[in-house]
PDB file of C-alpha atoms in Angstrom:
ATOM      1  CA  MET A  27     -24.897 -34.664  36.312  1.00 40.00           C
ATOM      2  CA  SER A  28     -26.717 -31.912  34.457  1.00 47.00           C
ATOM      3  CA  ASP A  29     -30.449 -31.896  33.888  1.00 51.00           C
ATOM      4  CA  SER A  30     -30.055 -32.146  30.100  1.00 53.00           C
ATOM      5  CA  LYS A  31     -28.388 -35.587  30.049  1.00 59.00           C
ATOM      6  CA  PRO A  32     -31.567 -37.689  30.283  1.00 59.00           C
ATOM      7  CA  TYR A  33     -32.924 -35.756  27.328  1.00 74.00           C
ATOM      8  CA  ALA A  34     -29.890 -36.147  25.065  1.00 73.00           C
ATOM      9  CA  LEU A  35     -31.623 -38.685  22.803  1.00 74.00           C
ATOM     10  CA  TRP A  36     -34.689 -36.440  22.495  1.00 81.00           C
ATOM     11  CA  ARG A  37     -32.429 -33.513  21.617  1.00 79.00           C
ATOM     12  CA  LEU A  38     -30.708 -35.632  18.951  1.00 78.00           C
ATOM     13  CA  LEU A  39     -34.108 -36.597  17.558  1.00 79.00           C
ATOM     14  CA  ALA A  40     -35.009 -32.907  17.426  1.00 83.00           C
ATOM     15  CA  TYR A  41     -31.955 -32.297  15.225  1.00 81.00           C
ATOM     16  CA  MET A  42     -33.179 -35.052  12.946  1.00 85.00           C
ATOM     17  CA  LYS A  43     -36.653 -33.521  12.464  1.00 88.00           C
ATOM     18  CA  PRO A  44     -35.626 -31.455   9.434  1.00 91.00           C
ATOM     19  CA  HIS A  45     -34.287 -34.694   7.936  1.00 92.00           C
ATOM     20  CA  ARG A  46     -37.477 -36.682   8.532  1.00 93.00           C
ATOM     21  CA  ARG A  47     -37.750 -37.801   4.900  1.00 95.00           C
ATOM     22  CA  GLU A  48     -34.177 -39.109   4.933  1.00 94.00           C
ATOM     23  CA  VAL A  49     -34.784 -40.912   8.251  1.00 93.00           C
ATOM     24  CA  ILE A  50     -37.862 -42.623   6.813  1.00 95.00           C
ATOM     25  CA  LYS A  51     -36.022 -43.674   3.637  1.00 96.00           C
ATOM     26  CA  ALA A  52     -33.049 -44.997   5.629  1.00 95.00           C
ATOM     27  CA  THR A  53     -35.339 -46.875   8.010  1.00 95.00           C
ATOM     28  CA  ILE A  54     -37.311 -48.459   5.161  1.00 96.00           C
ATOM     29  CA  ALA A  55     -34.067 -49.501   3.462  1.00 96.00           C
ATOM     30  CA  SER A  56     -32.758 -51.020   6.724  1.00 95.00           C
ATOM     31  CA  VAL A  57     -35.980 -52.935   7.383  1.00 96.00           C
ATOM     32  CA  THR A  58     -36.190 -54.201   3.786  1.00 96.00           C
ATOM     33  CA  ASN A  59     -32.538 -55.250   3.903  1.00 96.00           C
ATOM     34  CA  LYS A  60     -33.120 -57.255   7.075  1.00 95.00           C
ATOM     35  CA  ILE A  61     -36.269 -58.930   5.733  1.00 95.00           C
ATOM     36  CA  PHE A  62     -34.343 -60.142   2.677  1.00 95.00           C
ATOM     37  CA  ASP A  63     -31.460 -61.148   4.977  1.00 94.00           C
ATOM     38  CA  LEU A  64     -33.839 -63.365   6.973  1.00 93.00           C
ATOM     39  CA  ALA A  65     -35.126 -65.183   3.857  1.00 92.00           C
ATOM     40  CA  PRO A  66     -32.440 -67.931   3.520  1.00 89.00           C
ATOM     41  CA  PRO A  67     -33.848 -70.167   6.306  1.00 87.00           C
ATOM     42  CA  ALA A  68     -37.219 -70.131   4.508  1.00 87.00           C
ATOM     43  CA  LEU A  69     -35.443 -70.983   1.260  1.00 89.00           C
ATOM     44  CA  ILE A  70     -33.677 -73.903   2.927  1.00 89.00           C
ATOM     45  CA  GLY A  71     -37.039 -75.083   4.239  1.00 87.00           C
ATOM     46  CA  THR A  72     -38.424 -74.845   0.708  1.00 85.00           C
ATOM     47  CA  ALA A  73     -35.503 -76.912  -0.621  1.00 88.00           C
ATOM     48  CA  VAL A  74     -36.188 -79.591   1.984  1.00 88.00           C
ATOM     49  CA  ASP A  75     -39.868 -79.423   1.055  1.00 84.00           C
ATOM     50  CA  ILE A  76     -38.971 -80.001  -2.601  1.00 85.00           C
ATOM     51  CA  MET A  77     -36.782 -83.001  -1.789  1.00 85.00           C
ATOM     52  CA  VAL A  78     -39.278 -84.598   0.614  1.00 86.00           C
ATOM     53  CA  ARG A  79     -42.628 -83.844  -1.029  1.00 81.00           C
ATOM     54  CA  GLY A  80     -41.530 -83.695  -4.677  1.00 79.00           C
ATOM     55  CA  GLU A  81     -44.316 -82.465  -6.943  1.00 80.00           C
ATOM     56  CA  ASP A  82     -46.540 -81.791  -3.896  1.00 79.00           C
ATOM     57  CA  SER A  83     -44.109 -79.148  -2.579  1.00 80.00           C
ATOM     58  CA  PHE A  84     -44.949 -75.459  -2.381  1.00 79.00           C
ATOM     59  CA  ILE A  85     -43.152 -74.700  -5.652  1.00 82.00           C
ATOM     60  CA  GLY A  86     -44.687 -77.814  -7.212  1.00 80.00           C
ATOM     61  CA  GLU A  87     -48.134 -76.414  -6.438  1.00 79.00           C
ATOM     62  CA  LEU A  88     -47.196 -73.307  -8.438  1.00 82.00           C
ATOM     63  CA  GLY A  89     -47.003 -75.448 -11.575  1.00 82.00           C
ATOM     64  CA  PHE A  90     -43.402 -76.677 -11.557  1.00 80.00           C
ATOM     65  CA  GLU A  91     -43.826 -80.444 -11.256  1.00 79.00           C
ATOM     66  CA  ASN A  92     -40.290 -81.680 -12.020  1.00 83.00           C
ATOM     67  CA  THR A  93     -37.999 -81.713  -8.948  1.00 83.00           C
ATOM     68  CA  ARG A  94     -35.046 -80.436 -10.966  1.00 86.00           C
ATOM     69  CA  THR A  95     -37.148 -77.542 -12.337  1.00 86.00           C
ATOM     70  CA  GLN A  96     -38.314 -76.720  -8.809  1.00 85.00           C
ATOM     71  CA  LEU A  97     -34.713 -76.564  -7.608  1.00 88.00           C
ATOM     72  CA  TRP A  98     -33.778 -74.282 -10.516  1.00 92.00           C
ATOM     73  CA  VAL A  99     -36.734 -72.020  -9.673  1.00 89.00           C
ATOM     74  CA  LEU A 100     -35.606 -71.989  -6.042  1.00 89.00           C
ATOM     75  CA  ALA A 101     -32.038 -71.176  -7.135  1.00 91.00           C
ATOM     76  CA  GLY A 102     -33.383 -68.232  -9.165  1.00 94.00           C
ATOM     77  CA  ILE A 103     -35.440 -66.995  -6.227  1.00 92.00           C
ATOM     78  CA  THR A 104     -32.376 -67.319  -3.989  1.00 93.00           C
ATOM     79  CA  LEU A 105     -30.274 -65.294  -6.426  1.00 96.00           C
ATOM     80  CA  ILE A 106     -32.914 -62.572  -6.659  1.00 96.00           C
ATOM     81  CA  ILE A 107     -33.228 -62.382  -2.862  1.00 96.00           C
ATOM     82  CA  TRP A 108     -29.451 -62.233  -2.457  1.00 96.00           C
ATOM     83  CA  ILE A 109     -29.210 -59.397  -5.016  1.00 97.00           C
ATOM     84  CA  LEU A 110     -32.076 -57.467  -3.389  1.00 97.00           C
ATOM     85  CA  GLU A 111     -30.562 -57.937   0.073  1.00 96.00           C
ATOM     86  CA  SER A 112     -27.229 -56.582  -1.174  1.00 96.00           C
ATOM     87  CA  VAL A 113     -28.856 -53.652  -2.959  1.00 97.00           C
ATOM     88  CA  PHE A 114     -30.917 -52.644   0.080  1.00 97.00           C
ATOM     89  CA  GLU A 115     -27.895 -53.018   2.370  1.00 95.00           C
ATOM     90  CA  TYR A 116     -25.966 -50.624   0.132  1.00 97.00           C
ATOM     91  CA  ILE A 117     -28.898 -48.190  -0.042  1.00 97.00           C
ATOM     92  CA  ALA A 118     -29.369 -48.292   3.745  1.00 96.00           C
ATOM     93  CA  ASN A 119     -25.663 -47.659   4.345  1.00 95.00           C
ATOM     94  CA  VAL A 120     -25.662 -44.706   1.933  1.00 96.00           C
ATOM     95  CA  TYR A 121     -28.837 -43.198   3.417  1.00 96.00           C
ATOM     96  CA  TRP A 122     -27.599 -43.538   7.015  1.00 94.00           C
ATOM     97  CA  ARG A 123     -24.173 -42.150   6.106  1.00 94.00           C
ATOM     98  CA  ASN A 124     -25.688 -39.143   4.332  1.00 94.00           C
ATOM     99  CA  LEU A 125     -28.103 -38.538   7.204  1.00 93.00           C
ATOM    100  CA  ALA A 126     -25.282 -38.764   9.741  1.00 91.00           C
ATOM    101  CA  GLN A 127     -23.183 -36.276   7.763  1.00 92.00           C
ATOM    102  CA  SER A 128     -26.089 -33.831   7.452  1.00 91.00           C
ATOM    103  CA  VAL A 129     -26.937 -33.950  11.158  1.00 89.00           C
ATOM    104  CA  GLU A 130     -23.244 -33.690  12.056  1.00 89.00           C
ATOM    105  CA  HIS A 131     -22.955 -30.593   9.870  1.00 90.00           C
ATOM    106  CA  ASP A 132     -26.003 -29.013  11.530  1.00 89.00           C
ATOM    107  CA  LEU A 133     -24.595 -29.755  14.980  1.00 87.00           C
ATOM    108  CA  ARG A 134     -21.196 -28.295  14.118  1.00 88.00           C
ATOM    109  CA  VAL A 135     -22.707 -25.111  12.688  1.00 90.00           C
ATOM    110  CA  GLU A 136     -24.896 -24.624  15.754  1.00 88.00           C
ATOM    111  CA  ALA A 137     -22.036 -25.403  18.167  1.00 86.00           C
ATOM    112  CA  TYR A 138     -19.749 -22.958  16.371  1.00 87.00           C
ATOM    113  CA  ALA A 139     -22.412 -20.251  16.430  1.00 90.00           C
ATOM    114  CA  HIS A 140     -22.949 -20.868  20.141  1.00 87.00           C
ATOM    115  CA  VAL A 141     -19.221 -20.649  20.925  1.00 85.00           C
ATOM    116  CA  GLN A 142     -19.001 -17.380  18.963  1.00 86.00           C
ATOM    117  CA  GLU A 143     -21.719 -15.843  21.161  1.00 88.00           C
ATOM    118  CA  LEU A 144     -20.083 -16.769  24.499  1.00 83.00           C
ATOM    119  CA  GLU A 145     -18.481 -14.097  26.665  1.00 85.00           C
ATOM    120  CA  LEU A 146     -14.681 -14.025  26.842  1.00 83.00           C
ATOM    121  CA  ALA A 147     -14.845 -14.764  30.578  1.00 80.00           C
ATOM    122  CA  TYR A 148     -16.197 -18.213  29.744  1.00 80.00           C
ATOM    123  CA  PHE A 149     -12.968 -19.101  27.938  1.00 80.00           C
ATOM    124  CA  GLU A 150     -10.751 -17.983  30.828  1.00 82.00           C
ATOM    125  CA  ASP A 151     -11.965 -20.861  33.026  1.00 80.00           C
ATOM    126  CA  ARG A 152     -11.895 -23.545  30.338  1.00 80.00           C
ATOM    127  CA  SER A 153      -9.058 -25.300  28.572  1.00 81.00           C
ATOM    128  CA  THR A 154      -8.836 -25.067  24.808  1.00 78.00           C
ATOM    129  CA  GLY A 155      -8.374 -28.827  24.572  1.00 81.00           C
ATOM    130  CA  GLY A 156     -11.588 -29.478  26.496  1.00 80.00           C
ATOM    131  CA  LEU A 157     -13.555 -27.187  24.219  1.00 81.00           C
ATOM    132  CA  MET A 158     -12.026 -28.740  21.122  1.00 82.00           C
ATOM    133  CA  ALA A 159     -12.816 -32.235  22.423  1.00 81.00           C
ATOM    134  CA  ILE A 160     -16.456 -31.293  22.856  1.00 77.00           C
ATOM    135  CA  LEU A 161     -16.686 -29.534  19.511  1.00 80.00           C
ATOM    136  CA  ASN A 162     -14.886 -32.287  17.628  1.00 83.00           C
ATOM    137  CA  ASP A 163     -14.970 -35.685  19.341  1.00 85.00           C
ATOM    138  CA  ASP A 164     -18.448 -35.547  20.858  1.00 81.00           C
ATOM    139  CA  ILE A 165     -20.053 -34.541  17.583  1.00 84.00           C
ATOM    140  CA  ASN A 166     -18.040 -37.262  15.813  1.00 86.00           C
ATOM    141  CA  GLN A 167     -19.454 -39.809  18.286  1.00 85.00           C
ATOM    142  CA  LEU A 168     -22.991 -38.705  17.433  1.00 83.00           C
ATOM    143  CA  GLU A 169     -22.175 -39.019  13.739  1.00 85.00           C
ATOM    144  CA  ARG A 170     -20.867 -42.555  14.279  1.00 87.00           C
ATOM    145  CA  PHE A 171     -24.020 -43.470  16.190  1.00 86.00           C
ATOM    146  CA  LEU A 172     -26.234 -42.229  13.367  1.00 85.00           C
ATOM    147  CA  ASP A 173     -24.054 -43.853  10.720  1.00 86.00           C
ATOM    148  CA  ASN A 174     -23.893 -47.288  12.384  1.00 88.00           C
ATOM    149  CA  GLY A 175     -25.789 -47.494  15.657  1.00 88.00           C
ATOM    150  CA  ALA A 176     -29.228 -46.390  14.504  1.00 88.00           C
ATOM    151  CA  HIS A 177     -29.040 -48.754  11.525  1.00 90.00           C
ATOM    152  CA  TYR A 178     -28.152 -51.702  13.770  1.00 92.00           C
ATOM    153  CA  LEU A 179     -30.864 -50.845  16.306  1.00 92.00           C
ATOM    154  CA  ILE A 180     -33.429 -50.946  13.506  1.00 93.00           C
ATOM    155  CA  ILE A 181     -31.997 -54.237  12.211  1.00 94.00           C
ATOM    156  CA  VAL A 182     -32.236 -55.822  15.674  1.00 94.00           C
ATOM    157  CA  ALA A 183     -35.807 -54.565  16.135  1.00 94.00           C
ATOM    158  CA  THR A 184     -36.769 -55.871  12.686  1.00 95.00           C
ATOM    159  CA  THR A 185     -35.214 -59.252  13.459  1.00 94.00           C
ATOM    160  CA  ILE A 186     -37.179 -59.520  16.702  1.00 95.00           C
ATOM    161  CA  VAL A 187     -40.464 -58.513  15.060  1.00 95.00           C
ATOM    162  CA  VAL A 188     -40.084 -60.714  11.952  1.00 93.00           C
ATOM    163  CA  ILE A 189     -38.849 -63.826  13.749  1.00 92.00           C
ATOM    164  CA  GLY A 190     -41.319 -63.310  16.599  1.00 93.00           C
ATOM    165  CA  GLY A 191     -44.109 -62.968  14.045  1.00 91.00           C
ATOM    166  CA  LEU A 192     -42.996 -66.120  12.235  1.00 87.00           C
ATOM    167  CA  PHE A 193     -42.940 -68.020  15.534  1.00 89.00           C
ATOM    168  CA  MET A 194     -46.476 -66.836  16.250  1.00 91.00           C
ATOM    169  CA  VAL A 195     -47.658 -67.974  12.817  1.00 84.00           C
TER     170      VAL A 195
END
């Protein structure tokens, strides 16, 4: 095991520093997507509230006294939340994909430059397939992690924080 393995994540984060703005935008889109994705249970609770409390429900207190009108308002809110959740999911996927492609490109350029600077003796002891696997497959794995894994890690963290916060409230 080499000494650099425990620091692989920190090295990946260092490659992402020039893309800080894109990371922030992708993270915000992922968090917003997950918040809208977690809204349906609250909407179901509001529907139950409307049916049980009638004009004294949360939406009734906003000025919509008729139960049917309250349900139509709730349906509109549900539609808006569904649209926003879909839009932010698309935006998050695009941002993470673009970020992953940019970081992958940077890694490939640096790896190629490094290989070009190596002495010929280095290549005598190594197989071409092993070098190609590192230059191709390993960088592809990092790209897949940034494209999917980072997004899902943020979604899981957001879920824990939002639901944990709601349980505390």
